[in-house]
Coordinates of C-alpha atoms in Angstrom, one line a residue:
X9 CA 18.3 -24.7 28.6
X10 CA 21.0 -23.5 26.1
X11 CA 20.7 -26.7 24.0
X12 CA 16.9 -26.3 24.0
X13 CA 17.2 -22.7 22.9
X14 CA 19.6 -23.6 20.1
X15 CA 17.2 -26.3 18.8
X16 CA 14.3 -23.9 19.0
X17 CA 16.2 -21.4 16.9
X18 CA 17.1 -23.9 14.2
X19 CA 13.5 -25.2 14.1
X20 CA 12.1 -21.7 13.8
X21 CA 14.4 -20.9 10.9
X22 CA 13.4 -24.2 9.2
X23 CA 9.7 -23.5 9.7
X24 CA 10.1 -20.1 8.2
X25 CA 11.6 -21.6 5.1
X26 CA 8.9 -24.2 4.8
X27 CA 5.9 -21.9 5.4
X28 CA 6.7 -19.1 2.9
X29 CA 3.6 -18.9 0.6
X30 CA 4.0 -19.3 -3.1
X31 CA 2.7 -16.5 -5.3
X32 CA 2.8 -16.9 -9.1
X33 CA 1.8 -13.4 -10.2
X34 CA 3.8 -10.2 -9.6
X35 CA 2.2 -8.0 -7.0
X36 CA 3.1 -4.4 -6.3
X37 CA 0.8 -4.0 -3.2
X38 CA 3.8 -4.0 -0.8
X39 CA 5.5 -1.3 -2.9
X40 CA 2.5 1.0 -2.6
X41 CA 2.5 0.4 1.2
X42 CA 6.2 1.5 1.3
X43 CA 5.3 4.7 -0.7
X44 CA 2.4 5.3 1.7
X45 CA 4.7 4.9 4.7
X46 CA 7.3 7.3 3.2
X47 CA 4.6 9.9 2.4
X48 CA 3.1 9.7 5.9
X49 CA 6.5 10.0 7.6
X50 CA 7.6 12.8 5.3
X51 CA 4.5 14.8 6.1
X52 CA 5.2 14.3 9.8
X53 CA 8.8 15.4 9.5
X54 CA 10.1 11.9 10.4
X55 CA 13.0 11.8 8.1
X56 CA 14.6 8.6 9.4
X57 CA 11.4 6.7 9.1
X58 CA 10.7 8.0 5.6
X59 CA 14.2 6.9 4.6
X60 CA 13.6 3.5 6.0
X61 CA 10.4 3.2 4.0
X62 CA 12.3 4.1 0.8
X63 CA 15.0 1.6 1.7
X64 CA 12.3 -1.0 2.0
X65 CA 10.9 0.0 -1.4
X66 CA 14.3 -0.1 -3.0
X67 CA 15.0 -3.6 -1.5
X68 CA 11.6 -5.0 -2.8
X69 CA 12.0 -3.2 -6.1
X70 CA 15.4 -4.7 -6.8
X71 CA 13.7 -8.1 -7.1
X72 CA 11.2 -6.9 -9.7
X73 CA 11.7 -8.1 -13.3
X74 CA 9.6 -6.5 -16.0
X75 CA 9.7 -6.6 -19.8
X76 CA 8.5 -2.9 -19.8
X77 CA 12.1 -1.6 -19.7
X78 CA 11.3 2.0 -20.3
X79 CA 8.6 2.2 -17.6
X80 CA 10.9 0.3 -15.2
X81 CA 13.7 2.8 -15.9
X82 CA 11.3 5.6 -15.1
X83 CA 10.6 4.1 -11.7
X84 CA 14.3 3.7 -11.1
X85 CA 14.9 7.4 -12.0
X86 CA 12.1 8.7 -9.8
X87 CA 13.1 6.4 -6.9
X88 CA 16.6 7.9 -7.1
X89 CA 15.1 11.4 -6.9
X90 CA 13.1 10.5 -3.9
X91 CA 16.1 9.0 -2.1
X92 CA 18.3 12.0 -2.9
X93 CA 15.6 14.6 -2.0
X94 CA 17.1 17.3 0.2
X95 CA 13.8 18.9 1.3
X96 CA 10.3 17.8 2.5
X97 CA 8.6 19.4 -0.5
X98 CA 11.1 17.8 -3.0
X99 CA 10.6 14.4 -1.4
X100 CA 6.8 14.7 -1.4
X101 CA 6.9 15.6 -5.1
X102 CA 9.2 12.7 -5.9
X103 CA 7.0 10.2 -4.0
X104 CA 3.9 11.3 -5.8
X105 CA 5.8 10.8 -9.1
X106 CA 7.1 7.4 -7.9
X107 CA 3.5 6.3 -7.2
X108 CA 2.4 7.5 -10.7
X109 CA 5.4 5.8 -12.4
X110 CA 4.7 2.5 -10.7
X111 CA 1.0 2.8 -11.6
X112 CA 2.0 3.5 -15.2
X113 CA 4.2 0.3 -15.2
X114 CA 1.3 -1.7 -13.9
X115 CA -1.0 -0.4 -16.6
X116 CA 1.6 -1.4 -19.3
X117 CA 1.9 -4.9 -17.8
X118 CA -1.8 -5.2 -17.3
X119 CA -3.3 -3.0 -20.0
X120 CA -6.8 -1.7 -19.3
X121 CA -9.2 0.5 -21.2
X122 CA -10.0 3.4 -18.8
X123 CA -13.1 4.4 -20.7
X124 CA -14.3 0.9 -20.6
X125 CA -13.7 0.9 -16.8
X126 CA -15.7 4.1 -16.4
X127 CA -18.5 2.7 -18.4
X128 CA -18.5 -0.5 -16.4
X129 CA -18.6 1.5 -13.2
X130 CA -21.6 3.5 -14.5
X131 CA -23.4 0.3 -15.4
X132 CA -22.9 -1.2 -12.0
X133 CA -23.9 2.0 -10.1
X134 CA -27.0 2.9 -12.3
X135 CA -29.5 0.3 -10.8
X136 CA -28.6 1.2 -7.1
X137 CA -28.8 4.9 -7.9
X138 CA -32.3 4.4 -9.4
X139 CA -33.3 2.5 -6.3
X140 CA -32.1 5.4 -4.1
X141 CA -33.9 7.9 -6.2
X142 CA -37.2 6.0 -5.8
X143 CA -36.6 5.9 -2.0
X144 CA -36.0 9.6 -2.0
X145 CA -39.3 10.2 -3.8
X146 CA -41.2 8.4 -1.0
X147 CA -40.0 10.9 1.6
X148 CA -40.0 8.0 4.1
X149 CA -36.8 8.3 6.2
X150 CA -36.4 4.6 7.2
X151 CA -36.8 3.7 3.5
X152 CA -34.3 6.3 2.4
X153 CA -31.8 5.2 5.1
X154 CA -32.0 1.5 4.0
X155 CA -31.6 2.6 0.4
X156 CA -28.6 4.7 1.3
X157 CA -26.9 1.8 3.1
X158 CA -27.3 -0.3 0.0
X159 CA -26.0 2.5 -2.1
X160 CA -22.9 2.9 0.1
X161 CA -22.2 -0.8 0.0
X162 CA -22.3 -0.8 -3.8
X163 CA -20.1 2.3 -3.9
X164 CA -17.5 0.6 -1.6
X165 CA -17.4 -2.5 -3.8
X166 CA -16.9 -0.5 -7.1
X167 CA -14.9 2.6 -6.1
X168 CA -11.5 1.3 -7.2
X169 CA -11.5 2.7 -10.8
X170 CA -12.5 6.1 -9.5
X171 CA -9.7 6.1 -6.9
X172 CA -7.2 4.9 -9.5
X173 CA -8.2 7.3 -12.3
X174 CA -8.9 10.5 -10.3
X175 CA -8.2 10.9 -6.6
X176 CA -9.9 14.3 -6.8
X177 CA -13.2 12.8 -8.1
X178 CA -12.9 10.0 -5.6
X179 CA -12.5 12.4 -2.7
X180 CA -15.5 14.5 -3.9
X181 CA -17.8 11.5 -4.1
X182 CA -16.6 10.2 -0.7
X183 CA -17.3 13.6 0.9
X184 CA -20.7 14.0 -0.8
X185 CA -21.7 10.5 0.4
X186 CA -20.7 11.4 3.9
X187 CA -22.6 14.7 3.9
X188 CA -25.7 12.9 2.6
X189 CA -25.3 10.4 5.4
X190 CA -25.2 13.3 7.9
X191 CA -28.5 14.7 6.7
X192 CA -30.2 11.3 6.8
X193 CA -29.0 10.7 10.4
X194 CA -30.0 14.1 11.7
X195 CA -32.8 14.5 14.3
X196 CA -35.1 16.2 11.8
X197 CA -34.0 14.9 8.3
X198 CA -34.6 17.5 5.5
X199 CA -35.7 15.5 2.5
X200 CA -35.3 18.6 0.2
X201 CA -31.6 18.9 1.4
X202 CA -31.1 15.2 0.7
X203 CA -32.4 15.7 -2.8
X204 CA -30.1 18.6 -3.4
X205 CA -27.1 16.7 -2.0
X206 CA -27.9 13.6 -4.1
X207 CA -28.2 15.7 -7.2
X208 CA -24.7 16.9 -6.7
X209 CA -23.5 13.4 -6.0
X210 CA -25.2 12.0 -9.1
X211 CA -23.6 14.7 -11.2
X212 CA -20.1 13.9 -10.0
X213 CA -20.6 10.2 -10.7
X214 CA -22.0 11.0 -14.2
X215 CA -19.1 13.3 -14.9
X216 CA -16.6 10.6 -14.0
X217 CA -18.3 8.1 -16.2
X218 CA -18.2 10.6 -19.1
X219 CA -14.5 11.2 -18.5
X220 CA -14.9 14.7 -17.1
X221 CA -12.6 15.4 -14.1
X222 CA -14.5 18.3 -12.6
X223 CA -13.5 17.9 -9.0
X224 CA -11.1 20.2 -7.2
X225 CA -8.2 18.7 -5.2
X226 CA -8.5 19.5 -1.5
X227 CA -5.5 21.9 -0.9
X228 CA -3.3 21.3 2.1
X229 CA -0.5 19.1 3.5
X230 CA -2.6 16.7 5.6
X231 CA -1.5 13.7 7.6
X232 CA -2.5 11.4 10.5
X233 CA -1.5 14.3 12.8
X234 CA -4.1 16.5 11.0
X235 CA -6.8 14.0 11.8
X236 CA -5.8 13.9 15.5
X237 CA -5.7 17.7 15.6
X238 CA -9.3 17.9 14.3
X239 CA -10.5 15.3 16.8
X240 CA -8.8 17.2 19.7
X241 CA -10.4 20.5 18.5
X242 CA -13.8 18.8 18.3
X243 CA -13.4 17.4 21.8
X244 CA -12.4 20.8 23.2
X245 CA -15.5 22.4 21.6
X246 CA -17.7 19.7 23.1
X247 CA -16.2 20.4 26.5
X248 CA -17.1 24.0 26.0
X249 CA -20.7 23.1 25.1
X250 CA -20.4 24.4 21.6
X251 CA -21.8 21.4 19.8
X252 CA -22.5 23.2 16.5
X253 CA -18.8 24.2 16.2
X254 CA -17.7 20.7 17.1
X255 CA -20.0 19.3 14.5
X256 CA -18.5 21.6 11.9
X257 CA -15.0 20.6 13.0
X258 CA -15.9 16.9 12.3
X259 CA -17.2 18.0 8.9
X260 CA -13.8 19.5 8.2
X261 CA -12.3 16.1 9.3
X262 CA -14.6 14.4 6.7
X263 CA -13.5 16.9 4.0
X264 CA -9.8 16.1 4.3
X265 CA -10.4 12.4 5.0
X266 CA -10.0 11.2 1.4
X267 CA -6.5 12.8 1.3
X268 CA -5.3 10.8 4.3
X269 CA -7.5 7.6 4.3
X270 CA -5.0 5.5 2.4
X271 CA -2.5 5.8 5.3
X272 CA -5.1 4.1 7.5
X273 CA -6.6 1.7 5.1
X274 CA -3.2 0.1 4.4
X275 CA -2.5 -0.3 8.1
X276 CA -5.8 -0.9 9.8
X277 CA -8.7 -1.8 7.5
X278 CA -11.3 -2.1 10.3
X279 CA -10.5 1.4 11.7
X280 CA -10.8 2.7 8.1
X281 CA -14.3 1.2 7.9
X282 CA -15.4 2.5 11.3
X283 CA -14.3 6.0 10.7
X284 CA -16.1 6.1 7.3
X285 CA -19.3 4.8 8.7
X286 CA -19.4 6.5 12.2
X287 CA -18.0 10.0 11.6
X288 CA -21.0 11.3 9.6
X289 CA -23.3 10.0 12.3
X290 CA -21.3 11.8 15.0
X291 CA -21.8 15.1 13.0
X292 CA -25.6 14.5 13.2
X293 CA -25.6 13.4 16.8
X294 CA -24.0 16.7 17.9
X295 CA -26.8 18.6 16.4
X296 CA -29.7 16.8 18.1
X297 CA -31.7 18.4 20.9
X298 CA -30.3 15.9 23.4
X299 CA -26.5 15.3 22.9
X300 CA -25.0 12.1 24.2
X301 CA -21.7 13.9 25.2
X302 CA -20.2 10.9 27.0
X303 CA -20.9 8.5 24.1
X304 CA -19.6 10.9 21.4
X305 CA -16.4 11.8 23.3
X306 CA -15.8 8.1 23.9
X307 CA -16.1 7.3 20.2
X308 CA -13.8 10.3 19.3
X309 CA -11.2 9.3 21.9
X310 CA -11.2 5.7 20.6
X311 CA -10.6 7.0 17.1
X312 CA -7.9 9.3 18.3
X313 CA -6.1 6.5 20.1
X314 CA -6.3 4.1 17.2
X315 CA -5.0 6.7 14.8
X316 CA -2.2 7.5 17.2
X317 CA -1.3 3.8 17.4
X318 CA -0.8 3.8 13.6
X319 CA 1.1 7.1 13.8
X320 CA 3.3 5.9 16.7
X321 CA 6.9 5.1 15.8
X322 CA 7.5 1.4 16.6
X323 CA 11.0 1.4 15.3
X324 CA 13.9 -0.1 17.2
X325 CA 17.1 1.8 17.7
X326 CA 20.9 1.3 17.4
X327 CA 21.0 0.3 21.0
X328 CA 18.4 -2.4 20.6
X329 CA 20.5 -3.9 17.8
X330 CA 23.7 -3.6 19.7
X331 CA 22.3 -5.1 22.9
X332 CA 21.4 -8.4 21.3
X333 CA 24.8 -9.1 19.8
X334 CA 26.5 -7.9 23.0
X335 CA 24.5 -10.3 25.1
X336 CA 25.0 -13.3 22.8
X337 CA 28.6 -12.4 21.9
X338 CA 29.6 -11.9 25.5
X339 CA 28.7 -15.4 26.5
X340 CA 30.4 -17.0 23.5
X341 CA 33.5 -14.9 24.2
X342 CA 33.6 -15.8 27.8
X343 CA 33.4 -19.5 27.0
X344 CA 36.1 -19.3 24.3
X345 CA 38.4 -17.3 26.6
X346 CA 37.9 -19.7 29.4
X347 CA 38.8 -22.7 27.2
X348 CA 41.9 -20.9 25.9
X349 CA 42.9 -20.0 29.5
X350 CA 42.5 -23.6 30.6
X351 CA 44.6 -24.9 27.7
X352 CA 47.4 -22.4 28.6
X353 CA 47.3 -23.5 32.3
X354 CA 47.3 -27.2 31.3
X355 CA 50.3 -26.8 29.0
X356 CA 48.3 -27.7 25.8
X357 CA 48.8 -24.4 23.9
X358 CA 49.1 -26.3 20.7
X359 CA 45.3 -27.0 20.8
X360 CA 44.4 -23.3 21.0
X361 CA 44.2 -22.9 17.2
X362 CA 41.4 -25.4 17.1
X363 CA 39.4 -23.3 19.5
X364 CA 39.7 -20.4 17.1
X365 CA 39.0 -22.6 14.1
X366 CA 35.8 -23.8 15.7
X367 CA 34.8 -20.2 16.6
X368 CA 35.4 -19.1 13.0
X369 CA 33.3 -21.9 11.6
X370 CA 30.5 -21.0 14.0
X371 CA 30.6 -17.4 12.8
X372 CA 30.6 -18.4 9.1
X373 CA 27.7 -20.8 9.5
X374 CA 25.7 -18.1 11.4
X375 CA 26.4 -15.6 8.6
X376 CA 25.1 -18.0 6.0
X377 CA 21.9 -18.6 8.0
X378 CA 21.6 -14.8 8.4
X379 CA 21.7 -14.3 4.6
X380 CA 19.1 -17.0 4.1
X381 CA 16.8 -15.4 6.6
X382 CA 17.3 -12.0 5.1
X383 CA 16.5 -13.4 1.7
X384 CA 13.3 -14.9 3.0
X385 CA 12.1 -11.7 4.6
X386 CA 12.9 -9.6 1.6
X387 CA 11.4 -12.0 -0.9
X388 CA 8.5 -10.6 -3.0
X389 CA 6.7 -13.9 -2.2
X390 CA 6.0 -12.8 1.4
X391 CA 5.0 -9.2 0.6
X392 CA 1.4 -9.6 1.7
X393 CA 2.3 -11.6 4.8
X394 CA 5.5 -9.9 5.8
X395 CA 4.1 -7.8 8.7
X396 CA 2.2 -10.8 10.1
X397 CA 5.4 -12.9 9.9
X398 CA 7.4 -10.1 11.6
X399 CA 4.8 -10.0 14.4
X400 CA 4.9 -13.7 15.1
X401 CA 8.6 -14.0 14.7
X402 CA 9.0 -11.1 17.1
X403 CA 6.9 -13.0 19.7
X404 CA 9.0 -16.1 19.2
X405 CA 12.1 -13.9 19.7
X406 CA 10.6 -12.4 22.9
X407 CA 9.8 -15.8 24.3
X408 CA 13.3 -17.1 23.7
X409 CA 14.7 -13.9 25.1
X410 CA 12.7 -14.5 28.3
X411 CA 14.3 -18.0 28.5
X412 CA 17.7 -16.4 28.0
X413 CA 17.0 -13.9 30.7
X414 CA 16.0 -16.6 33.1
X415 CA 19.2 -18.5 32.2
X416 CA 21.3 -15.4 32.7
X417 CA 19.6 -14.8 36.1
X418 CA 20.7 -18.3 37.2
X419 CA 24.3 -17.5 36.2
X420 CA 24.4 -14.1 38.1
X421 CA 26.2 -15.5 41.1
X422 CA 29.9 -16.4 41.3
X423 CA 29.3 -20.1 42.3
X424 CA 26.8 -20.8 39.5
X425 CA 29.0 -19.1 36.8
X426 CA 32.1 -21.1 37.9
X427 CA 30.2 -24.3 37.8
X428 CA 29.0 -23.6 34.3
X429 CA 32.5 -22.8 33.0
X430 CA 34.0 -25.8 34.7
X431 CA 31.5 -28.1 33.1
X432 CA 32.2 -26.6 29.6
X433 CA 36.0 -27.0 30.0
X434 CA 35.7 -30.4 31.6
X435 CA 33.6 -31.8 28.8
X436 CA 36.1 -30.5 26.2
X437 CA 39.3 -31.6 27.8
X438 CA 38.2 -35.0 29.0
X439 CA 38.6 -36.6 25.6
X440 CA 41.8 -34.7 24.8
X441 CA 40.9 -34.6 21.1
X442 CA 41.3 -31.8 18.6
X443 CA 37.7 -32.5 17.4
X444 CA 36.3 -32.0 20.9
X445 CA 38.1 -28.7 21.3
X446 CA 36.9 -27.4 17.9
X447 CA 33.3 -28.7 18.5
X448 CA 32.9 -27.0 21.9
X449 CA 34.1 -23.7 20.4
X450 CA 32.0 -24.1 17.3
X451 CA 28.8 -25.0 19.2
X452 CA 29.4 -22.1 21.7
X453 CA 29.5 -19.6 18.8
X454 CA 26.9 -21.1 16.5
X455 CA 24.5 -21.6 19.5
X456 CA 24.7 -17.9 20.2
X457 CA 24.6 -17.1 16.5
X458 CA 21.4 -19.1 16.0
X459 CA 19.7 -17.3 18.9
X460 CA 20.9 -13.9 17.7
X461 CA 19.3 -14.7 14.3
X462 CA 15.9 -15.2 15.8
X463 CA 16.2 -12.2 18.0
X464 CA 17.3 -10.0 15.0
X465 CA 14.5 -11.4 12.9
X466 CA 12.1 -10.0 15.5
X467 CA 13.5 -6.4 15.3
X468 CA 15.4 -5.9 12.0
X469 CA 12.3 -5.4 9.8
X470 CA 11.2 -2.5 12.1
X471 CA 14.4 -0.4 12.1
X472 CA 16.4 1.5 9.5
X473 CA 19.1 -0.6 7.9
X474 CA 21.8 2.0 8.8
X475 CA 20.8 1.8 12.5
X476 CA 20.7 -2.0 12.4
X477 CA 24.2 -2.2 11.0
X478 CA 25.6 0.5 13.2
X479 CA 24.3 -1.3 16.2
X480 CA 26.1 -4.5 15.2
X481 CA 29.3 -2.6 14.6
X482 CA 29.0 -0.9 17.9
X483 CA 28.5 -4.2 19.6
X484 CA 31.5 -5.7 17.8
X485 CA 33.7 -2.8 19.0
X486 CA 32.5 -3.2 22.6
X487 CA 33.1 -6.9 22.5
X488 CA 36.6 -6.4 21.1
X489 CA 37.3 -4.0 24.0
X490 CA 35.9 -6.5 26.5
X491 CA 38.0 -9.3 25.0
X492 CA 41.2 -7.2 25.4
X493 CA 40.3 -6.3 29.0
X494 CA 39.5 -9.9 29.8
X495 CA 42.9 -11.1 28.4
X496 CA 44.7 -8.4 30.4
X497 CA 42.8 -8.7 33.6
X498 CA 41.8 -12.4 33.7
X499 CA 40.3 -13.4 37.0
X500 CA 39.9 -9.9 38.3
X501 CA 36.5 -9.0 36.7
X502 CA 33.3 -10.1 38.3
X503 CA 31.7 -11.8 35.3
X504 CA 28.6 -12.6 37.2
X505 CA 27.9 -8.9 37.6
X506 CA 28.1 -8.4 33.8
X507 CA 25.5 -11.1 33.5
X508 CA 23.3 -9.4 36.1
X509 CA 23.3 -6.2 34.1
X510 CA 22.7 -8.1 30.9
X511 CA 19.7 -9.8 32.5
X512 CA 18.0 -6.5 33.2
X513 CA 18.7 -5.2 29.7
X514 CA 17.5 -8.4 28.0
X515 CA 14.2 -8.2 30.0
X516 CA 13.7 -4.6 28.9
X517 CA 14.2 -5.4 25.3
X518 CA 11.8 -8.4 25.6
X519 CA 9.2 -6.0 27.0
X520 CA 9.6 -3.8 24.0
X521 CA 9.5 -6.6 21.4
X522 CA 6.3 -8.1 22.9
X523 CA 4.6 -4.7 22.7
X524 CA 5.8 -3.9 19.2
X525 CA 5.1 -7.4 17.8
X526 CA 1.5 -7.6 19.2
X527 CA 0.9 -4.0 17.9
X528 CA 2.0 -5.1 14.4
X529 CA -0.4 -8.0 14.5
X530 CA -3.2 -5.7 15.7
X531 CA -2.6 -3.4 12.7
X532 CA -3.0 -6.4 10.4
X533 CA -6.2 -7.6 12.3
X534 CA -4.5 -10.8 13.3
X535 CA -5.0 -9.9 17.0
X536 CA -7.9 -8.0 18.3
X537 CA -7.5 -4.4 19.6
X538 CA -9.2 -3.3 22.8
X539 CA -8.3 0.3 23.7
X540 CA -7.6 1.1 27.3
X541 CA -8.8 4.7 27.8
X542 CA -6.5 7.3 29.5
X543 CA -3.2 5.6 28.8
X544 CA -0.5 7.1 26.5
X545 CA 1.4 5.6 23.6
X546 CA 5.1 5.3 24.7
X547 CA 6.5 3.7 21.5
X548 CA 10.2 3.9 22.5
X549 CA 9.6 1.2 25.1
X550 CA 7.0 -0.6 23.1
X551 CA 4.0 0.4 25.3
X552 CA 0.6 0.7 23.6
X553 CA -2.7 1.4 25.4
X554 CA -4.4 -1.8 24.4
X555 CA -5.6 -4.7 26.6
X556 CA -3.8 -7.3 24.4
X557 CA -0.4 -5.7 24.5
X558 CA -0.6 -4.9 28.2
X559 CA -1.5 -8.6 29.0
X560 CA 1.4 -9.8 27.0
X561 CA 3.8 -7.5 28.8
X562 CA 2.2 -8.2 32.2
X563 CA 3.0 -11.9 31.7
X564 CA 6.6 -11.1 31.2
X565 CA 6.7 -9.0 34.4
X566 CA 5.1 -11.9 36.3
X567 CA 7.7 -14.3 35.0
X568 CA 10.5 -11.9 35.9
X569 CA 9.2 -11.5 39.5
X570 CA 8.6 -15.2 39.9
X571 CA 12.2 -15.9 38.7
X572 CA 13.6 -13.4 41.3
X573 CA 11.6 -15.0 44.1
X574 CA 12.6 -18.5 43.0
X575 CA 16.3 -17.5 43.0
X576 CA 16.1 -16.0 46.4
X577 CA 14.4 -19.0 47.8
X578 CA 17.1 -21.3 46.4
X579 CA 19.8 -19.1 47.9
X580 CA 18.5 -19.6 51.4

């Protein structure tokens, strides 16, 4: 089992190197995602997560080379301000400035004529607007509805210059489009109201094309938590039977939506599309003579859960980091100490140094592999695929962790542990060579190091660097204490009981890694998302109320139970 796991670890590392996509042009999309994450977490008072997003930005930014030295220095300056910000307001201001500085750099590297962009936008929108005006003139609702859908598709395809040049104008157009959709979807559509709403929408578009920024920014500090709060209030009003007030509450949701939508669009594109298309219809449905309460609440609950899934903190902690090294380090330590003890008893103390040499070589090779893996994950060439890679590597780590857990379970008895150690020592001493001694020690350490790398690759991208490093330091301190105790009290400690405890902990961590990894892939639309109503998000153990994550974790539980029964059957 152990040789198999070691080979798997090395193969995974090799495949990761070979499958990294090549990207010729510089892309800053991953940097904007980091800024978005920092903004979202700052608004939600999650300081540690905001710092982690800034650390990720700084890591990615350090690999950026640009000939626009002044603009690059401005990004450096504003980044430093964001990192050193001592208050929420100060950081939000700095993050906004950071986004603007990065966009300014992009414009210098890829110069564009904004007036030309606006004119091009107007040219593209003019025919579809004329078509919609003709549909309005007919007064026929199905015709107007079909024309609106085409209008909306055209807007979604060409909205980028509006969003990049003026977030206020973009927000106003988005809101006007949504309110027009509400009127069209109402039980008794008011064509005159549609005409009035379209006139305002047309004016906003024409003002943008003319370079007039006439929209007012929606005031307020809004976040994903704000969206959830509006949905909860709407649901409460529906329960009270006050459908008009619930409809108005969803209108408020739509009004603040442009201020928050980027936090969803960068994490779950399909949810972004569903909210934009369905929320206006829900407003109209609540005002009909016969309200489908069950259907509307089901849709709102689904949106709430999916937003909460994005909002949920899926980070790992210092203890997750420490546990991995503790588990792997404990086994390597026990094997090395057993070999040294055997040499002492057999009168071959002169060979002990080769045990230590082999162990040191294993540590150094593992460290080199760790640096290579870190370089791969932080490379700008994997920016667009980083989260997908993190998700799949996390699943590989969880699968290997299950294998380790089963192996640990098989060693959690005195007899099986003694047989294992005896075999390791016997193989090393039988040849009596220095090379054999060093090799067993080296392989014992490197084997654990290779496994540790894969496990850490599954969790390191989703935790603050400080927590990750502190976890490793904590594990090293605990291992040092264990080593001293083992030297002092050799033969008196029930090693198999340590492995029994480690088995439980490793299964718990595997449960969390499976949930978090599948959740990451769901946010990138690599795995489908089927919400299970009525279940909570418990992110600190990696539990998310989706059918896919529950099935993955259920498979783990079945394997654990099967292993327990199999071991009991063998013991009889």
